[in-house]
Amino acid sequence: MTTTSRLITPPQEDEIYPYRRVWFSIALEAGLLLAICVGMFIAFNVIGVQLPIIFRQVINIGLVALPVVLWFLFSLAREQAVSLPRQRMLTVLIVTGLAANAIGLPILQNVFQIDRWLPLADAPTRLVGYAITVGSLQEIIKYLVVRYTTYPTLFRIRLDSVAYTVASALGYSTVLNLQFALTTNTDPGTLGLEIFATTAFHIVASLLVAYGLSELRFASPSPILLPLTVVLAALIHGLAIPLRAGLINAGFSLSGGFTTPLFGLIVAIGLLVGVGSTMAFLFERAERAAREASAESGRST
Amino acid sequence: MTVIEVGREDRGGLTLRQRWSHYLVLIYGVAMLLISINLRDSILYATVPYEDVRAGIRAFYPKGWLLDNEGDYVFRVRDMTRPDFKTTIQVQIIPISVDSTARNLLDNLLLTRAQIFGQYRQYPRAAFQLSDESTATAVNYTFVAGQDDPFLESFPTVVAGQDIVVLQREQAVIVTFQVSAERYDQLYPVFQTFLEDLDF
């Protein structure tokens, strides 16, 4: 009897990524939110489902809570399943929501009084006005919350900035959605599209600020990079609001006027996909450049 | 060449570069706040000049309001964007005798308006200082106005108004401001600006 010795290759151990994958969570949450909101629109505005007003209000409140519920399920809960979870995510969301309700909305309504002059202004004034007033105020508030609750101690990798700024975006947009749902008697179909657009605009703007924060934490950019990302976020957010409103609102014609909510949905999806992809690419490029610089310095020593 | 900052961290764990970035964002925020308020004022209180050489009146009325000089007044401007009562500023000149006083005039207005407006109620009269330091008489009042169009089926609106009466030579200039009572405090600055610019 002969025995042959065999060399067994030890199994390849995959390196376990110790953080939650942020881009996957954002894509999953946005995709589910979009699917549910479009489903509501089809049910109530295309098929014409009729419900008693009390049920409609319950569905509306549920829709307002939907982005946060999805975030709880696919972001916050998954943080607990990884070896290095992010801290204070819920703090960022709640503090931003409180700041939005206590500072953002009162300043917009009582100090800027945008309802009295912005919607009636001419198109260029509307575009600039929304960027300067609504866009700047909202982005500064969200930035300050992230800056004073997490930065720089909780920023361990670049994508931490995305996780925290998206949490602040959801906190702010939920307050706006709640205010819209409680002050207008709208059907769940229309409300769903409004919620998706508001949430998408806030996430898009926050991704830009996230890039500025992460570069400032992990690289040595010019000091004006972060302010520039805040300005750009305010500009995009400010432009998106009147652009969407202009596309949705019915125009005057001989055949009558009909609102076109799907155009507004396309703007929101386009911005979310376009800016989201661009920012994912920029984050990946910055990460790769940092790895290469680290490898280069390791070789030189 | 890569520049590495060494030993520049403060107690908060921030480098000088990070701190300056943060300061620049704060400066941007304050600047946008001031620009927003300025933009609001420049649009909300934007005015258009109006001049009536025959009546000898020059005024600046709110931009976007509808001008009308077809009635028994010099001119009247109204904010037609309001869904309920259209906010109104009106300038009227009435010839008076030498012996007439502001009280005669306001009593006459009270009697006339009580027949036209529903629930018309006048409040105590007071002296009013104009921008040229001259003294006029002011009277506040309220009434209930309904929509002219019966198909709108809207609730009546409580309107608050103020008349400023100036006696000048043998004529009385009556400047009237009428607005939905719930927006009176909000829009009164518009009337104050109008009065400050009014020249007669």
Short mmCIF file of C-alpha atoms in Angstrom, two decimals:
data_model
loop_
_atom_site.label_atom_id
_atom_site.label_comp_id
_atom_site.label_asym_id
_atom_site.label_seq_id
_atom_site.Cartn_x
_atom_site.Cartn_y
_atom_site.Cartn_z
CA MET A 1 0.00 0.00 0.00
CA THR A 2 1.46 3.23 -1.01
CA THR A 3 0.55 6.56 0.35
CA THR A 4 0.88 9.73 -1.56
CA SER A 5 1.14 12.98 0.18
CA ARG A 6 -1.05 15.73 -1.07
CA LEU A 7 -0.55 19.40 -0.56
CA ILE A 8 -3.84 21.06 0.11
CA THR A 9 -4.03 24.70 -0.64
CA PRO A 10 -5.55 26.48 2.32
CA PRO A 11 -8.86 28.12 1.49
CA GLN A 12 -8.60 31.66 0.30
CA GLU A 13 -9.81 33.92 3.07
CA ASP A 14 -11.74 36.82 1.70
CA GLU A 15 -10.91 40.07 3.34
CA ILE A 16 -14.00 41.10 5.27
CA TYR A 17 -14.98 44.71 4.61
CA PRO A 18 -15.54 46.02 8.14
CA TYR A 19 -17.87 48.89 7.23
CA ARG A 20 -21.39 49.02 5.86
CA ARG A 21 -21.45 49.53 2.10
CA VAL A 22 -23.01 52.97 1.78
CA TRP A 23 -23.65 53.17 -1.97
CA PHE A 24 -25.53 49.87 -1.97
CA SER A 25 -27.77 51.06 0.90
CA ILE A 26 -28.51 54.37 -0.82
CA ALA A 27 -29.34 52.66 -4.13
CA LEU A 28 -31.56 50.09 -2.40
CA GLU A 29 -33.44 52.67 -0.32
CA ALA A 30 -33.89 55.07 -3.24
CA GLY A 31 -35.02 52.25 -5.53
CA LEU A 32 -37.58 50.96 -3.06
CA LEU A 33 -38.83 54.47 -2.28
CA LEU A 34 -39.22 55.17 -5.99
CA ALA A 35 -41.05 51.89 -6.61
CA ILE A 36 -43.51 52.46 -3.74
CA CYS A 37 -44.12 56.14 -4.66
CA VAL A 38 -44.69 55.32 -8.34
CA GLY A 39 -46.95 52.45 -7.27
CA MET A 40 -49.00 54.89 -5.18
CA PHE A 41 -49.21 57.30 -8.11
CA ILE A 42 -50.42 54.56 -10.45
CA ALA A 43 -52.94 53.30 -7.89
CA PHE A 44 -54.44 56.68 -6.99
CA ASN A 45 -53.92 58.84 -10.08
CA VAL A 46 -54.02 56.35 -12.97
CA ILE A 47 -56.30 53.55 -11.77
CA GLY A 48 -58.27 55.97 -9.60
CA VAL A 49 -58.47 54.09 -6.28
CA GLN A 50 -60.86 55.86 -3.90
CA LEU A 51 -60.40 55.61 -0.13
CA PRO A 52 -62.16 57.22 2.84
CA ILE A 53 -60.31 60.33 3.96
CA ILE A 54 -59.15 58.77 7.24
CA PHE A 55 -57.38 55.94 5.38
CA ARG A 56 -55.87 58.43 3.00
CA GLN A 57 -54.39 60.38 5.91
CA VAL A 58 -52.98 57.21 7.44
CA ILE A 59 -51.36 56.28 4.11
CA ASN A 60 -49.98 59.83 3.79
CA ILE A 61 -48.32 59.66 7.21
CA GLY A 62 -46.95 56.23 6.31
CA LEU A 63 -45.52 57.63 3.09
CA VAL A 64 -43.84 60.48 4.98
CA ALA A 65 -42.24 57.96 7.34
CA LEU A 66 -41.23 55.64 4.49
CA PRO A 67 -37.75 57.11 3.69
CA VAL A 68 -36.78 56.94 7.37
CA VAL A 69 -38.21 53.42 7.75
CA LEU A 70 -36.19 52.24 4.75
CA TRP A 71 -33.12 53.94 6.20
CA PHE A 72 -33.67 52.17 9.52
CA LEU A 73 -33.94 48.81 7.76
CA PHE A 74 -31.14 49.08 5.21
CA SER A 75 -28.71 51.51 6.82
CA LEU A 76 -29.04 51.71 10.58
CA ALA A 77 -29.87 48.02 11.16
CA ARG A 78 -27.09 46.89 8.83
CA GLU A 79 -24.59 49.02 10.73
CA GLN A 80 -25.10 46.66 13.67
CA ALA A 81 -24.22 43.66 11.50
CA VAL A 82 -20.73 44.87 10.53
CA SER A 83 -17.61 44.74 12.65
CA LEU A 84 -17.00 48.51 12.68
CA PRO A 85 -20.39 50.21 12.81
CA ARG A 86 -20.77 53.95 12.45
CA GLN A 87 -21.79 55.82 15.57
CA ARG A 88 -24.32 58.66 16.07
CA MET A 89 -26.18 58.04 12.80
CA LEU A 90 -29.53 58.38 14.54
CA THR A 91 -28.28 61.46 16.40
CA VAL A 92 -27.47 63.17 13.11
CA LEU A 93 -30.90 62.34 11.68
CA ILE A 94 -32.83 63.53 14.73
CA VAL A 95 -30.79 66.69 15.34
CA THR A 96 -31.11 67.69 11.67
CA GLY A 97 -34.86 67.15 11.82
CA LEU A 98 -35.14 69.26 14.96
CA ALA A 99 -32.94 71.99 13.44
CA ALA A 100 -35.07 71.97 10.29
CA ASN A 101 -38.25 72.42 12.30
CA ALA A 102 -36.84 74.91 14.81
CA ILE A 103 -34.58 77.00 12.56
CA GLY A 104 -34.97 76.21 8.86
CA LEU A 105 -38.73 76.40 8.44
CA PRO A 106 -39.28 79.47 10.69
CA ILE A 107 -36.56 81.42 8.88
CA LEU A 108 -37.99 80.52 5.47
CA GLN A 109 -41.57 81.35 6.46
CA ASN A 110 -41.15 84.31 8.82
CA VAL A 111 -37.89 85.99 7.83
CA PHE A 112 -37.43 85.26 4.13
CA GLN A 113 -41.23 85.00 3.59
CA ILE A 114 -40.58 83.21 0.32
CA ASP A 115 -44.27 82.44 -0.25
CA ARG A 116 -44.95 86.16 -0.65
CA TRP A 117 -42.47 86.87 -3.43
CA LEU A 118 -40.53 83.90 -4.82
CA PRO A 119 -43.30 81.90 -6.54
CA LEU A 120 -44.56 85.07 -8.27
CA ALA A 121 -41.14 86.36 -9.35
CA ASP A 122 -39.84 86.05 -12.91
CA ALA A 123 -37.93 82.90 -13.91
CA PRO A 124 -34.32 84.15 -13.43
CA THR A 125 -35.17 85.66 -10.02
CA ARG A 126 -36.88 82.43 -9.03
CA LEU A 127 -33.86 80.33 -9.95
CA VAL A 128 -31.37 82.59 -8.15
CA GLY A 129 -33.76 83.28 -5.28
CA TYR A 130 -34.37 79.64 -4.41
CA ALA A 131 -30.62 78.91 -4.57
CA ILE A 132 -29.75 81.83 -2.28
CA THR A 133 -32.57 81.42 0.22
CA VAL A 134 -33.84 77.84 0.42
CA GLY A 135 -30.78 76.07 -0.96
CA SER A 136 -28.18 77.89 1.12
CA LEU A 137 -30.13 77.78 4.36
CA GLN A 138 -30.89 74.07 4.14
CA GLU A 139 -27.38 73.06 3.14
CA ILE A 140 -25.75 75.18 5.85
CA ILE A 141 -28.02 73.70 8.53
CA LYS A 142 -27.30 70.13 7.42
CA TYR A 143 -23.58 70.87 7.20
CA LEU A 144 -23.47 72.37 10.69
CA VAL A 145 -25.23 69.37 12.22
CA VAL A 146 -22.81 66.90 10.62
CA ARG A 147 -19.84 69.12 11.40
CA TYR A 148 -20.63 69.45 15.11
CA THR A 149 -21.89 65.93 15.81
CA THR A 150 -19.45 63.74 13.89
CA TYR A 151 -16.57 65.64 12.26
CA PRO A 152 -13.69 64.79 12.41
CA THR A 153 -13.55 62.11 15.09
CA LEU A 154 -16.11 59.72 13.57
CA PHE A 155 -14.76 60.06 10.02
CA ARG A 156 -12.59 56.92 9.68
CA ILE A 157 -12.97 56.35 5.93
CA ARG A 158 -14.11 58.59 3.11
CA LEU A 159 -17.56 57.04 2.82
CA ASP A 160 -18.36 57.90 6.44
CA SER A 161 -19.08 61.41 5.20
CA VAL A 162 -21.65 60.02 2.75
CA ALA A 163 -23.35 57.99 5.50
CA TYR A 164 -23.64 60.95 7.86
CA THR A 165 -24.68 63.56 5.30
CA VAL A 166 -27.35 61.24 3.88
CA ALA A 167 -28.69 60.73 7.42
CA SER A 168 -28.90 64.51 7.80
CA ALA A 169 -30.59 64.80 4.39
CA LEU A 170 -33.25 62.31 5.47
CA GLY A 171 -33.80 64.16 8.74
CA TYR A 172 -34.36 67.46 6.95
CA SER A 173 -36.48 66.10 4.10
CA THR A 174 -38.73 64.18 6.51
CA VAL A 175 -39.65 67.41 8.29
CA LEU A 176 -40.44 69.10 4.95
CA ASN A 177 -42.49 66.09 3.82
CA LEU A 178 -44.39 66.01 7.10
CA GLN A 179 -45.17 69.71 6.82
CA PHE A 180 -46.38 69.24 3.23
CA ALA A 181 -48.56 66.27 4.17
CA LEU A 182 -50.14 68.05 7.15
CA THR A 183 -50.77 71.39 5.45
CA THR A 184 -52.13 70.16 2.12
CA ASN A 185 -55.03 67.84 1.52
CA THR A 186 -53.33 65.85 -1.20
CA ASP A 187 -53.82 62.28 -2.36
CA PRO A 188 -51.17 59.62 -1.66
CA GLY A 189 -50.19 59.41 -5.35
CA THR A 190 -49.20 63.06 -5.61
CA LEU A 191 -47.71 63.05 -2.12
CA GLY A 192 -45.55 60.04 -3.01
CA LEU A 193 -43.97 61.87 -5.94
CA GLU A 194 -43.44 64.96 -3.79
CA ILE A 195 -41.75 62.87 -1.08
CA PHE A 196 -39.47 61.16 -3.56
CA ALA A 197 -38.43 64.46 -5.18
CA THR A 198 -37.79 66.23 -1.86
CA THR A 199 -35.77 63.30 -0.52
CA ALA A 200 -33.82 62.93 -3.76
CA PHE A 201 -32.91 66.64 -3.90
CA HIS A 202 -31.67 66.57 -0.32
CA ILE A 203 -29.60 63.42 -0.86
CA VAL A 204 -28.08 64.84 -4.06
CA ALA A 205 -27.06 68.08 -2.37
CA SER A 206 -25.70 66.22 0.65
CA LEU A 207 -23.51 63.98 -1.53
CA LEU A 208 -21.71 67.09 -2.80
CA VAL A 209 -21.06 68.35 0.73
CA ALA A 210 -19.96 64.83 1.71
CA TYR A 211 -17.25 64.97 -0.93
CA GLY A 212 -15.97 68.28 0.42
CA LEU A 213 -15.96 66.98 4.01
CA SER A 214 -14.18 63.74 3.13
CA GLU A 215 -11.50 65.47 1.05
CA LEU A 216 -10.87 67.94 3.83
CA ARG A 217 -10.54 65.09 6.34
CA PHE A 218 -8.38 62.69 4.34
CA ALA A 219 -6.53 64.89 1.82
CA SER A 220 -5.09 68.37 1.81
CA PRO A 221 -7.28 70.33 -0.58
CA SER A 222 -7.57 74.09 -0.81
CA PRO A 223 -9.60 75.56 2.07
CA ILE A 224 -12.19 76.76 -0.42
CA LEU A 225 -13.08 73.24 -1.60
CA LEU A 226 -15.58 72.62 1.22
CA PRO A 227 -17.30 76.04 0.85
CA LEU A 228 -17.43 75.43 -2.90
CA THR A 229 -19.20 72.11 -2.44
CA VAL A 230 -21.71 73.79 -0.09
CA VAL A 231 -22.29 76.54 -2.68
CA LEU A 232 -22.71 73.96 -5.44
CA ALA A 233 -25.10 71.92 -3.28
CA ALA A 234 -27.17 75.04 -2.55
CA LEU A 235 -27.18 75.96 -6.23
CA ILE A 236 -28.29 72.54 -7.44
CA HIS A 237 -30.91 72.27 -4.70
CA GLY A 238 -32.13 75.80 -5.40
CA LEU A 239 -32.34 75.25 -9.15
CA ALA A 240 -34.06 71.89 -8.85
CA ILE A 241 -37.05 73.25 -6.90
CA PRO A 242 -38.30 75.85 -9.46
CA LEU A 243 -37.26 73.63 -12.37
CA ARG A 244 -39.42 70.78 -11.08
CA ALA A 245 -42.27 73.14 -10.20
CA GLY A 246 -42.13 74.68 -13.67
CA LEU A 247 -42.31 71.29 -15.33
CA ILE A 248 -45.14 70.02 -13.14
CA ASN A 249 -47.41 73.06 -13.27
CA ALA A 250 -50.02 73.19 -15.96
CA GLY A 251 -49.56 75.75 -18.69
CA PHE A 252 -52.32 77.73 -20.32
CA SER A 253 -53.52 76.39 -23.63
CA LEU A 254 -56.67 76.28 -25.70
CA SER A 255 -57.15 72.61 -24.87
CA GLY A 256 -57.07 73.27 -21.12
CA GLY A 257 -54.43 72.86 -18.45
CA PHE A 258 -53.14 69.59 -17.04
CA THR A 259 -50.39 69.06 -14.49
CA THR A 260 -47.51 66.83 -15.57
CA PRO A 261 -46.14 65.25 -12.37
CA LEU A 262 -44.10 62.64 -14.25
CA PHE A 263 -41.82 65.36 -15.67
CA GLY A 264 -40.96 66.34 -12.10
CA LEU A 265 -40.27 62.70 -11.28
CA ILE A 266 -37.89 62.46 -14.23
CA VAL A 267 -35.98 65.52 -12.98
CA ALA A 268 -35.62 63.96 -9.52
CA ILE A 269 -34.51 60.58 -10.87
CA GLY A 270 -32.11 62.22 -13.35
CA LEU A 271 -30.48 64.31 -10.64
CA LEU A 272 -30.22 61.41 -8.21
CA VAL A 273 -28.71 59.03 -10.76
CA GLY A 274 -26.52 61.64 -12.47
CA VAL A 275 -25.07 63.31 -9.38
CA GLY A 276 -25.00 60.04 -7.43
CA SER A 277 -22.97 58.28 -10.14
CA THR A 278 -20.62 61.23 -10.48
CA MET A 279 -20.01 61.43 -6.77
CA ALA A 280 -19.50 57.66 -6.50
CA PHE A 281 -16.88 57.94 -9.25
CA LEU A 282 -15.15 60.88 -7.53
CA PHE A 283 -15.09 59.06 -4.19
CA GLU A 284 -13.68 55.93 -5.83
CA ARG A 285 -11.03 57.96 -7.65
CA ALA A 286 -10.00 59.78 -4.46
CA GLU A 287 -9.81 56.45 -2.62
CA ARG A 288 -7.68 54.90 -5.36
CA ALA A 289 -5.37 57.93 -5.48
CA ALA A 290 -4.90 57.68 -1.71
CA ARG A 291 -4.09 53.93 -1.97
CA GLU A 292 -1.58 54.54 -4.75
CA ALA A 293 0.04 57.38 -2.83
CA SER A 294 0.28 55.14 0.21
CA ALA A 295 1.81 52.29 -1.83
CA GLU A 296 4.23 54.70 -3.47
CA SER A 297 5.40 56.06 -0.13
CA GLY A 298 5.77 52.47 1.18
CA ARG A 299 8.00 51.52 -1.77
CA SER A 300 10.14 54.65 -1.43
CA THR A 301 10.85 53.93 2.23
CA MET B 1 5.62 67.91 -4.37
CA THR B 2 3.34 66.93 -1.53
CA VAL B 3 2.95 69.30 1.36
CA ILE B 4 2.35 67.54 4.67
CA GLU B 5 1.11 69.56 7.61
CA VAL B 6 2.90 68.49 10.77
CA GLY B 7 2.13 69.65 14.27
CA ARG B 8 -0.68 71.96 13.19
CA GLU B 9 -3.53 70.28 15.03
CA ASP B 10 -5.40 72.24 17.62
CA ARG B 11 -7.29 70.92 20.63
CA GLY B 12 -10.31 70.00 18.52
CA GLY B 13 -8.22 67.79 16.26
CA LEU B 14 -8.56 70.15 13.30
CA THR B 15 -5.79 71.44 11.12
CA LEU B 16 -5.52 75.09 10.21
CA ARG B 17 -6.77 74.26 6.73
CA GLN B 18 -9.85 72.50 8.11
CA ARG B 19 -10.63 75.34 10.46
CA TRP B 20 -10.40 77.90 7.67
CA SER B 21 -12.67 75.81 5.48
CA HIS B 22 -15.22 75.77 8.27
CA TYR B 23 -14.91 79.54 8.78
CA LEU B 24 -15.43 80.12 5.05
CA VAL B 25 -18.64 78.06 5.13
CA LEU B 26 -19.88 80.13 8.07
CA ILE B 27 -19.00 83.37 6.25
CA TYR B 28 -20.85 82.08 3.19
CA GLY B 29 -23.89 81.30 5.36
CA VAL B 30 -23.97 84.78 6.91
CA ALA B 31 -23.49 86.42 3.50
CA MET B 32 -26.36 84.42 1.98
CA LEU B 33 -28.59 85.34 4.93
CA LEU B 34 -27.98 89.05 4.34
CA ILE B 35 -28.33 88.74 0.55
CA SER B 36 -31.59 86.81 1.00
CA ILE B 37 -33.07 89.53 3.20
CA ASN B 38 -31.92 92.19 0.77
CA LEU B 39 -33.39 90.28 -2.18
CA ARG B 40 -36.67 89.84 -0.29
CA ASP B 41 -36.91 93.55 0.45
CA SER B 42 -35.96 94.60 -3.06
CA ILE B 43 -38.78 92.47 -4.50
CA LEU B 44 -41.42 92.81 -1.77
CA TYR B 45 -41.02 96.57 -1.50
CA ALA B 46 -40.25 97.31 -5.15
CA THR B 47 -42.22 100.34 -6.34
CA VAL B 48 -43.33 102.00 -9.56
CA PRO B 49 -43.57 105.80 -9.89
CA TYR B 50 -46.90 107.47 -10.55
CA GLU B 51 -47.49 111.14 -11.23
CA ASP B 52 -50.68 113.13 -11.74
CA VAL B 53 -49.72 116.67 -12.74
CA ARG B 54 -53.32 117.93 -12.68
CA ALA B 55 -53.88 116.80 -9.09
CA GLY B 56 -50.31 117.63 -8.11
CA ILE B 57 -49.57 114.18 -6.71
CA ARG B 58 -46.45 112.07 -7.08
CA ALA B 59 -46.30 108.62 -5.53
CA PHE B 60 -44.53 105.27 -5.68
CA TYR B 61 -46.92 102.33 -5.55
CA PRO B 62 -46.01 98.63 -5.06
CA LYS B 63 -44.78 96.94 -8.20
CA GLY B 64 -47.24 94.49 -9.72
CA TRP B 65 -50.34 96.13 -8.25
CA LEU B 66 -53.12 97.13 -10.62
CA LEU B 67 -53.39 100.87 -11.21
CA ASP B 68 -56.83 102.36 -11.73
CA ASN B 69 -57.75 106.05 -12.07
CA GLU B 70 -61.23 105.76 -13.53
CA GLY B 71 -63.23 106.32 -10.32
CA ASP B 72 -63.94 109.32 -8.09
CA TYR B 73 -60.38 109.26 -6.81
CA VAL B 74 -57.02 110.40 -8.13
CA PHE B 75 -55.78 106.87 -8.32
CA ARG B 76 -56.16 103.49 -6.70
CA VAL B 77 -53.80 100.50 -6.73
CA ARG B 78 -54.81 96.96 -5.82
CA ASP B 79 -52.95 93.71 -5.27
CA MET B 80 -54.89 91.45 -7.60
CA THR B 81 -52.87 88.34 -6.64
CA ARG B 82 -54.72 88.03 -3.34
CA PRO B 83 -57.37 85.30 -3.48
CA ASP B 84 -59.67 87.04 -0.97
CA PHE B 85 -59.90 90.81 -0.45
CA LYS B 86 -57.62 92.72 -2.82
CA THR B 87 -55.28 94.89 -0.75
CA THR B 88 -55.95 98.48 -1.76
CA ILE B 89 -54.24 101.85 -1.49
CA GLN B 90 -56.27 104.81 -2.70
CA VAL B 91 -55.63 108.54 -2.93
CA GLN B 92 -58.63 110.83 -3.12
CA ILE B 93 -58.91 114.62 -3.18
CA ILE B 94 -62.09 116.31 -1.98
CA PRO B 95 -62.72 120.04 -2.22
CA ILE B 96 -63.69 121.54 1.13
CA SER B 97 -64.74 124.91 2.45
CA VAL B 98 -62.43 127.08 4.49
CA ASP B 99 -64.33 126.27 7.70
CA SER B 100 -64.22 122.50 7.25
CA THR B 101 -62.27 120.43 9.74
CA ALA B 102 -60.93 116.91 9.62
CA ARG B 103 -63.68 115.90 12.03
CA ASN B 104 -66.41 117.08 9.59
CA LEU B 105 -64.79 115.12 6.84
CA LEU B 106 -64.38 111.92 8.85
CA ASP B 107 -67.96 112.12 10.11
CA ASN B 108 -69.09 112.40 6.53
CA LEU B 109 -66.95 109.40 5.57
CA LEU B 110 -68.42 107.43 8.48
CA LEU B 111 -71.98 108.09 7.34
CA THR B 112 -71.24 107.24 3.71
CA ARG B 113 -69.30 104.07 4.41
CA ALA B 114 -71.72 102.76 6.99
CA GLN B 115 -74.24 102.51 4.16
CA ILE B 116 -71.88 100.83 1.73
CA PHE B 117 -69.88 98.40 3.87
CA GLY B 118 -71.29 95.64 6.05
CA GLN B 119 -70.54 95.80 9.78
CA TYR B 120 -68.59 99.05 9.30
CA ARG B 121 -67.00 100.11 12.57
CA GLN B 122 -64.76 103.10 13.15
CA TYR B 123 -62.20 103.32 15.96
CA PRO B 124 -60.93 106.41 17.83
CA ARG B 125 -59.17 108.99 15.69
CA ALA B 126 -55.57 110.00 16.32
CA ALA B 127 -53.00 112.49 15.10
CA PHE B 128 -50.60 111.13 12.51
CA GLN B 129 -47.15 112.46 11.71
CA LEU B 130 -46.30 112.55 8.01
CA SER B 131 -42.79 112.27 6.63
CA ASP B 132 -42.62 116.04 6.00
CA GLU B 133 -43.31 116.63 9.72
CA SER B 134 -46.85 117.91 9.03
CA THR B 135 -49.69 116.50 11.11
CA ALA B 136 -52.65 114.63 9.68
CA THR B 137 -55.58 112.78 11.20
CA ALA B 138 -55.75 109.01 11.09
CA VAL B 139 -58.75 106.81 11.61
CA ASN B 140 -58.86 103.03 11.73
CA TYR B 141 -61.92 101.00 10.84
CA THR B 142 -63.10 97.50 9.98
CA PHE B 143 -65.85 96.12 7.80
CA VAL B 144 -66.90 92.84 6.21
CA ALA B 145 -66.43 92.37 2.48
CA GLY B 146 -67.78 89.60 0.29
CA GLN B 147 -66.72 88.47 -3.15
CA ASP B 148 -68.44 90.26 -6.02
CA ASP B 149 -68.68 87.03 -7.97
CA PRO B 150 -71.53 84.89 -6.52
CA PHE B 151 -70.19 81.75 -8.23
CA LEU B 152 -67.07 81.77 -6.04
CA GLU B 153 -69.18 80.93 -2.98
CA SER B 154 -66.45 82.16 -0.61
CA PHE B 155 -66.76 83.27 3.00
CA PRO B 156 -66.81 87.03 3.67
CA THR B 157 -63.52 88.62 4.66
CA VAL B 158 -62.95 90.94 7.60
CA VAL B 159 -61.16 93.99 6.25
CA ALA B 160 -59.11 96.43 8.29
CA GLY B 161 -58.50 99.91 6.95
CA GLN B 162 -56.88 103.19 7.75
CA ASP B 163 -57.64 106.65 6.39
CA ILE B 164 -55.10 109.44 6.61
CA VAL B 165 -56.74 112.83 6.15
CA VAL B 166 -54.66 115.89 5.33
CA LEU B 167 -56.29 119.30 5.01
CA GLN B 168 -54.42 121.45 2.55
CA ARG B 169 -55.62 124.82 1.34
CA GLU B 170 -59.21 124.22 0.15
CA GLN B 171 -58.94 120.52 -0.40
CA ALA B 172 -58.62 117.39 1.68
CA VAL B 173 -56.32 114.59 0.64
CA ILE B 174 -57.55 111.21 1.87
CA VAL B 175 -55.11 108.34 1.65
CA THR B 176 -56.81 105.00 2.27
CA PHE B 177 -55.34 101.61 3.03
CA GLN B 178 -57.57 98.53 3.12
CA VAL B 179 -56.38 94.97 3.65
CA SER B 180 -57.66 91.64 4.94
CA ALA B 181 -57.53 91.99 8.74
CA GLU B 182 -55.39 88.90 9.23
CA ARG B 183 -52.63 90.38 7.05
CA TYR B 184 -52.89 93.95 8.33
CA ASP B 185 -49.71 93.86 10.42
CA GLN B 186 -47.81 92.05 7.69
CA LEU B 187 -48.68 94.57 4.97
CA TYR B 188 -48.80 97.79 6.95
CA PRO B 189 -45.08 98.47 6.19
CA VAL B 190 -46.06 98.64 2.49
CA PHE B 191 -48.50 101.45 3.31
CA GLN B 192 -45.92 103.22 5.49
CA THR B 193 -43.42 103.13 2.61
CA PHE B 194 -46.11 104.50 0.29
CA LEU B 195 -46.85 107.37 2.70
CA GLU B 196 -43.19 108.23 3.09
CA ASP B 197 -42.78 108.57 -0.67
CA LEU B 198 -46.10 110.36 -1.29
CA ASP B 199 -45.67 113.93 -2.44
CA PHE B 200 -48.61 116.32 -2.83
#
